[in-house]
Amino acid sequence: MTTTTWPFGTDAKQDDPLAALRIPVVGSFNPEWKYIAAYIDVDTGPYSWGSQERPTDAEAAMLASYIDEYIHYFLGDRERQRMLKRPLDVEGRVVTRVFVKYGPDDWGYRVVTWQYGSLFVPTGPKSRGTEHEYAKHPGPLSLEQVMDLDHDIYPKRWLDWKAAHPEVFPA
């Protein structure tokens, strides 16, 4: 890594252990930087919809692999080398996915461009069973299931990626 200063200001936590895995830990469901994917932590920002629990080591590996899959599929080695000059993976054309952990094996995600509907899919435990629940996928869902949802339009490349990485996504 070439960068010695933290270019992300307060948008992402510099001292969070997930940052060492190139996973941005943000305090907003709509971060300013265009990260490939981020994890929202309740202690990072002023919002109450952040994660109450930390990802397990296995879940952190899945988040890092999710980012790597995007880079591998959409950007390639040259862009990866460019990104390594910063401590986190950002890309001007990306639409950030923000992942939230509600509890053990209970995750949601959002795409920062979403303007209508649920803030996260699936909705959090407090909304389940109410008119605000996302009925199509009510949860709880594991992180892997949530990542599968994000790849539901073109699942083949994601399924191939997971099959090629059994150390992260065991069958």
mmCIF file of C-alpha atoms in Angstrom:
data_model
loop_
_atom_site.group_PDB
_atom_site.id
_atom_site.type_symbol
_atom_site.label_atom_id
_atom_site.label_comp_id
_atom_site.label_asym_id
_atom_site.label_seq_id
_atom_site.Cartn_x
_atom_site.Cartn_y
_atom_site.Cartn_z
ATOM 1 C CA MET A 1 0.000 0.000 0.000
ATOM 2 C CA THR A 2 1.447 3.384 -0.971
ATOM 3 C CA THR A 3 -0.855 5.774 0.868
ATOM 4 C CA THR A 4 0.334 6.833 4.312
ATOM 5 C CA THR A 5 -2.504 9.221 5.141
ATOM 6 C CA TRP A 6 -6.157 8.310 5.552
ATOM 7 C CA PRO A 7 -7.971 9.888 2.583
ATOM 8 C CA PHE A 8 -11.493 8.922 3.708
ATOM 9 C CA GLY A 9 -11.835 11.362 6.625
ATOM 10 C CA THR A 10 -14.693 10.349 8.906
ATOM 11 C CA ASP A 11 -16.531 8.462 6.153
ATOM 12 C CA ALA A 12 -14.793 5.202 7.136
ATOM 13 C CA LYS A 13 -12.985 4.150 10.306
ATOM 14 C CA GLN A 14 -9.236 3.967 9.851
ATOM 15 C CA ASP A 15 -8.491 1.982 13.007
ATOM 16 C CA ASP A 16 -11.130 -0.706 12.558
ATOM 17 C CA PRO A 17 -9.686 -4.222 12.122
ATOM 18 C CA LEU A 18 -11.882 -4.738 9.037
ATOM 19 C CA ALA A 19 -10.032 -1.899 7.283
ATOM 20 C CA ALA A 20 -6.930 -4.120 7.291
ATOM 21 C CA LEU A 21 -8.975 -6.508 5.099
ATOM 22 C CA ARG A 22 -9.901 -3.554 2.837
ATOM 23 C CA ILE A 23 -13.486 -3.562 4.152
ATOM 24 C CA PRO A 24 -14.721 -0.007 4.823
ATOM 25 C CA VAL A 25 -16.531 0.408 8.135
ATOM 26 C CA VAL A 26 -18.926 3.319 7.735
ATOM 27 C CA GLY A 27 -21.434 5.115 9.925
ATOM 28 C CA SER A 28 -23.938 5.990 7.217
ATOM 29 C CA PHE A 29 -26.229 3.916 5.035
ATOM 30 C CA ASN A 30 -25.174 6.283 2.238
ATOM 31 C CA PRO A 31 -21.387 6.789 2.488
ATOM 32 C CA GLU A 32 -19.730 9.623 0.588
ATOM 33 C CA TRP A 33 -16.994 7.533 -1.062
ATOM 34 C CA LYS A 34 -17.791 4.994 -3.783
ATOM 35 C CA TYR A 35 -16.652 1.852 -2.017
ATOM 36 C CA ILE A 36 -17.333 -1.462 -3.712
ATOM 37 C CA ALA A 37 -18.908 -2.689 -0.489
ATOM 38 C CA ALA A 38 -18.993 -1.431 3.090
ATOM 39 C CA TYR A 39 -20.091 -2.580 6.527
ATOM 40 C CA ILE A 40 -22.188 -0.178 8.603
ATOM 41 C CA ASP A 41 -21.233 -0.075 12.266
ATOM 42 C CA VAL A 42 -23.461 1.509 14.896
ATOM 43 C CA ASP A 43 -20.451 2.984 16.713
ATOM 44 C CA THR A 44 -19.140 4.779 13.634
ATOM 45 C CA GLY A 45 -21.927 7.271 13.053
ATOM 46 C CA PRO A 46 -24.969 8.887 14.621
ATOM 47 C CA TYR A 47 -27.501 6.438 13.218
ATOM 48 C CA SER A 48 -29.318 3.640 15.043
ATOM 49 C CA TRP A 49 -29.617 1.345 12.010
ATOM 50 C CA GLY A 50 -25.978 0.280 12.093
ATOM 51 C CA SER A 51 -24.817 -3.176 13.034
ATOM 52 C CA GLN A 52 -25.136 -4.195 16.642
ATOM 53 C CA GLU A 53 -22.713 -7.092 16.220
ATOM 54 C CA ARG A 54 -19.382 -7.505 14.527
ATOM 55 C CA PRO A 55 -18.823 -9.878 11.619
ATOM 56 C CA THR A 56 -17.247 -13.181 12.545
ATOM 57 C CA ASP A 57 -13.898 -14.003 10.959
ATOM 58 C CA ALA A 58 -15.718 -16.167 8.400
ATOM 59 C CA GLU A 59 -18.134 -13.320 7.582
ATOM 60 C CA ALA A 60 -15.257 -10.839 7.268
ATOM 61 C CA ALA A 61 -13.621 -13.224 4.784
ATOM 62 C CA MET A 62 -16.896 -13.308 2.817
ATOM 63 C CA LEU A 63 -17.076 -9.505 2.712
ATOM 64 C CA ALA A 64 -13.465 -9.297 1.489
ATOM 65 C CA SER A 65 -14.169 -11.990 -1.118
ATOM 66 C CA TYR A 66 -17.296 -10.127 -2.272
ATOM 67 C CA ILE A 67 -15.122 -7.073 -2.963
ATOM 68 C CA ASP A 68 -12.503 -9.198 -4.725
ATOM 69 C CA GLU A 69 -15.162 -10.810 -6.923
ATOM 70 C CA TYR A 70 -16.333 -7.388 -8.093
ATOM 71 C CA ILE A 71 -12.773 -6.326 -8.893
ATOM 72 C CA HIS A 72 -12.032 -9.590 -10.691
ATOM 73 C CA TYR A 73 -15.205 -9.515 -12.779
ATOM 74 C CA PHE A 74 -15.558 -5.820 -13.586
ATOM 75 C CA LEU A 75 -12.106 -4.282 -13.278
ATOM 76 C CA GLY A 76 -9.191 -6.711 -13.571
ATOM 77 C CA ASP A 77 -5.562 -6.658 -12.525
ATOM 78 C CA ARG A 78 -4.618 -3.183 -13.755
ATOM 79 C CA GLU A 79 -7.408 -1.493 -11.835
ATOM 80 C CA ARG A 80 -6.627 -3.673 -8.795
ATOM 81 C CA GLN A 81 -3.049 -2.386 -8.830
ATOM 82 C CA ARG A 82 -4.341 1.185 -9.019
ATOM 83 C CA MET A 83 -6.705 0.552 -6.104
ATOM 84 C CA LEU A 84 -3.911 -0.853 -3.953
ATOM 85 C CA LYS A 85 -2.480 2.666 -3.787
ATOM 86 C CA ARG A 86 -5.307 3.484 -1.366
ATOM 87 C CA PRO A 87 -6.115 1.632 1.842
ATOM 88 C CA LEU A 88 -9.681 0.809 0.696
ATOM 89 C CA ASP A 89 -11.170 -0.170 -2.656
ATOM 90 C CA VAL A 90 -13.008 2.734 -4.264
ATOM 91 C CA GLU A 91 -13.997 3.097 -7.882
ATOM 92 C CA GLY A 92 -15.717 6.025 -9.551
ATOM 93 C CA ARG A 93 -18.257 3.920 -11.459
ATOM 94 C CA VAL A 94 -19.266 1.618 -8.615
ATOM 95 C CA VAL A 95 -22.611 1.685 -6.839
ATOM 96 C CA THR A 96 -21.794 0.889 -3.212
ATOM 97 C CA ARG A 97 -23.388 -2.020 -1.402
ATOM 98 C CA VAL A 98 -23.708 -1.460 2.354
ATOM 99 C CA PHE A 99 -24.043 -4.544 4.543
ATOM 100 C CA VAL A 100 -25.623 -4.506 8.006
ATOM 101 C CA LYS A 101 -25.525 -7.232 10.655
ATOM 102 C CA TYR A 102 -28.661 -7.386 12.798
ATOM 103 C CA GLY A 103 -27.559 -10.423 14.820
ATOM 104 C CA PRO A 104 -26.038 -13.883 14.430
ATOM 105 C CA ASP A 105 -26.758 -15.131 10.879
ATOM 106 C CA ASP A 106 -29.052 -12.144 10.366
ATOM 107 C CA TRP A 107 -27.834 -9.717 7.700
ATOM 108 C CA GLY A 108 -29.212 -7.149 5.289
ATOM 109 C CA TYR A 109 -27.825 -5.023 2.486
ATOM 110 C CA ARG A 110 -28.695 -1.945 0.512
ATOM 111 C CA VAL A 111 -27.589 -0.301 -2.692
ATOM 112 C CA VAL A 112 -26.863 3.384 -2.115
ATOM 113 C CA THR A 113 -28.933 4.412 -5.136
ATOM 114 C CA TRP A 114 -32.135 2.961 -3.665
ATOM 115 C CA GLN A 115 -34.662 5.737 -3.084
ATOM 116 C CA TYR A 116 -37.860 3.793 -2.395
ATOM 117 C CA GLY A 117 -38.827 0.754 -0.403
ATOM 118 C CA SER A 118 -36.963 -0.770 2.484
ATOM 119 C CA LEU A 119 -33.729 0.805 3.670
ATOM 120 C CA PHE A 120 -32.123 -2.651 3.850
ATOM 121 C CA VAL A 121 -33.160 -6.023 2.436
ATOM 122 C CA PRO A 122 -34.210 -7.930 4.370
ATOM 123 C CA THR A 123 -35.531 -5.404 6.838
ATOM 124 C CA GLY A 124 -34.326 -5.455 10.415
ATOM 125 C CA PRO A 125 -35.886 -7.536 13.183
ATOM 126 C CA LYS A 126 -37.953 -4.587 14.498
ATOM 127 C CA SER A 127 -39.768 -4.301 11.151
ATOM 128 C CA ARG A 128 -40.460 -7.987 10.680
ATOM 129 C CA GLY A 129 -44.112 -8.838 10.975
ATOM 130 C CA THR A 130 -45.151 -5.222 10.375
ATOM 131 C CA GLU A 131 -46.301 -3.381 7.267
ATOM 132 C CA HIS A 132 -42.688 -2.178 6.823
ATOM 133 C CA GLU A 133 -41.283 -5.679 6.366
ATOM 134 C CA TYR A 134 -39.809 -6.558 2.986
ATOM 135 C CA ALA A 135 -42.161 -9.467 2.314
ATOM 136 C CA LYS A 136 -40.249 -11.036 -0.591
ATOM 137 C CA HIS A 137 -37.266 -11.845 1.660
ATOM 138 C CA PRO A 138 -38.364 -11.398 5.274
ATOM 139 C CA GLY A 139 -35.204 -12.667 6.978
ATOM 140 C CA PRO A 140 -33.331 -13.558 8.954
ATOM 141 C CA LEU A 141 -30.771 -14.380 6.255
ATOM 142 C CA SER A 142 -27.106 -15.263 6.577
ATOM 143 C CA LEU A 143 -24.491 -13.031 4.971
ATOM 144 C CA GLU A 144 -24.016 -15.538 2.156
ATOM 145 C CA GLN A 145 -27.774 -15.597 1.463
ATOM 146 C CA VAL A 146 -27.821 -11.782 1.355
ATOM 147 C CA MET A 147 -24.888 -11.774 -1.072
ATOM 148 C CA ASP A 148 -26.752 -14.322 -3.186
ATOM 149 C CA LEU A 149 -29.742 -11.926 -3.278
ATOM 150 C CA ASP A 150 -27.498 -9.164 -4.559
ATOM 151 C CA HIS A 151 -26.445 -11.439 -7.420
ATOM 152 C CA ASP A 152 -29.910 -12.719 -8.311
ATOM 153 C CA ILE A 153 -30.029 -11.172 -11.796
ATOM 154 C CA TYR A 154 -26.838 -12.853 -13.072
ATOM 155 C CA PRO A 155 -26.126 -15.539 -10.480
ATOM 156 C CA LYS A 156 -23.808 -17.731 -12.571
ATOM 157 C CA ARG A 157 -20.674 -15.632 -12.151
ATOM 158 C CA TRP A 158 -21.291 -15.398 -8.379
ATOM 159 C CA LEU A 159 -21.943 -19.125 -8.056
ATOM 160 C CA ASP A 160 -18.755 -19.806 -10.036
ATOM 161 C CA TRP A 161 -16.819 -17.446 -7.752
ATOM 162 C CA LYS A 162 -18.122 -19.147 -4.621
ATOM 163 C CA ALA A 163 -17.314 -22.597 -6.038
ATOM 164 C CA ALA A 164 -13.755 -21.432 -6.800
ATOM 165 C CA HIS A 165 -13.348 -20.187 -3.204
ATOM 166 C CA PRO A 166 -14.476 -23.081 -0.948
ATOM 167 C CA GLU A 167 -12.209 -21.819 1.842
ATOM 168 C CA VAL A 168 -14.517 -18.788 2.125
ATOM 169 C CA PHE A 169 -17.809 -20.294 0.943
ATOM 170 C CA PRO A 170 -17.895 -23.939 2.048
ATOM 171 C CA ALA A 171 -20.454 -26.074 0.228
#
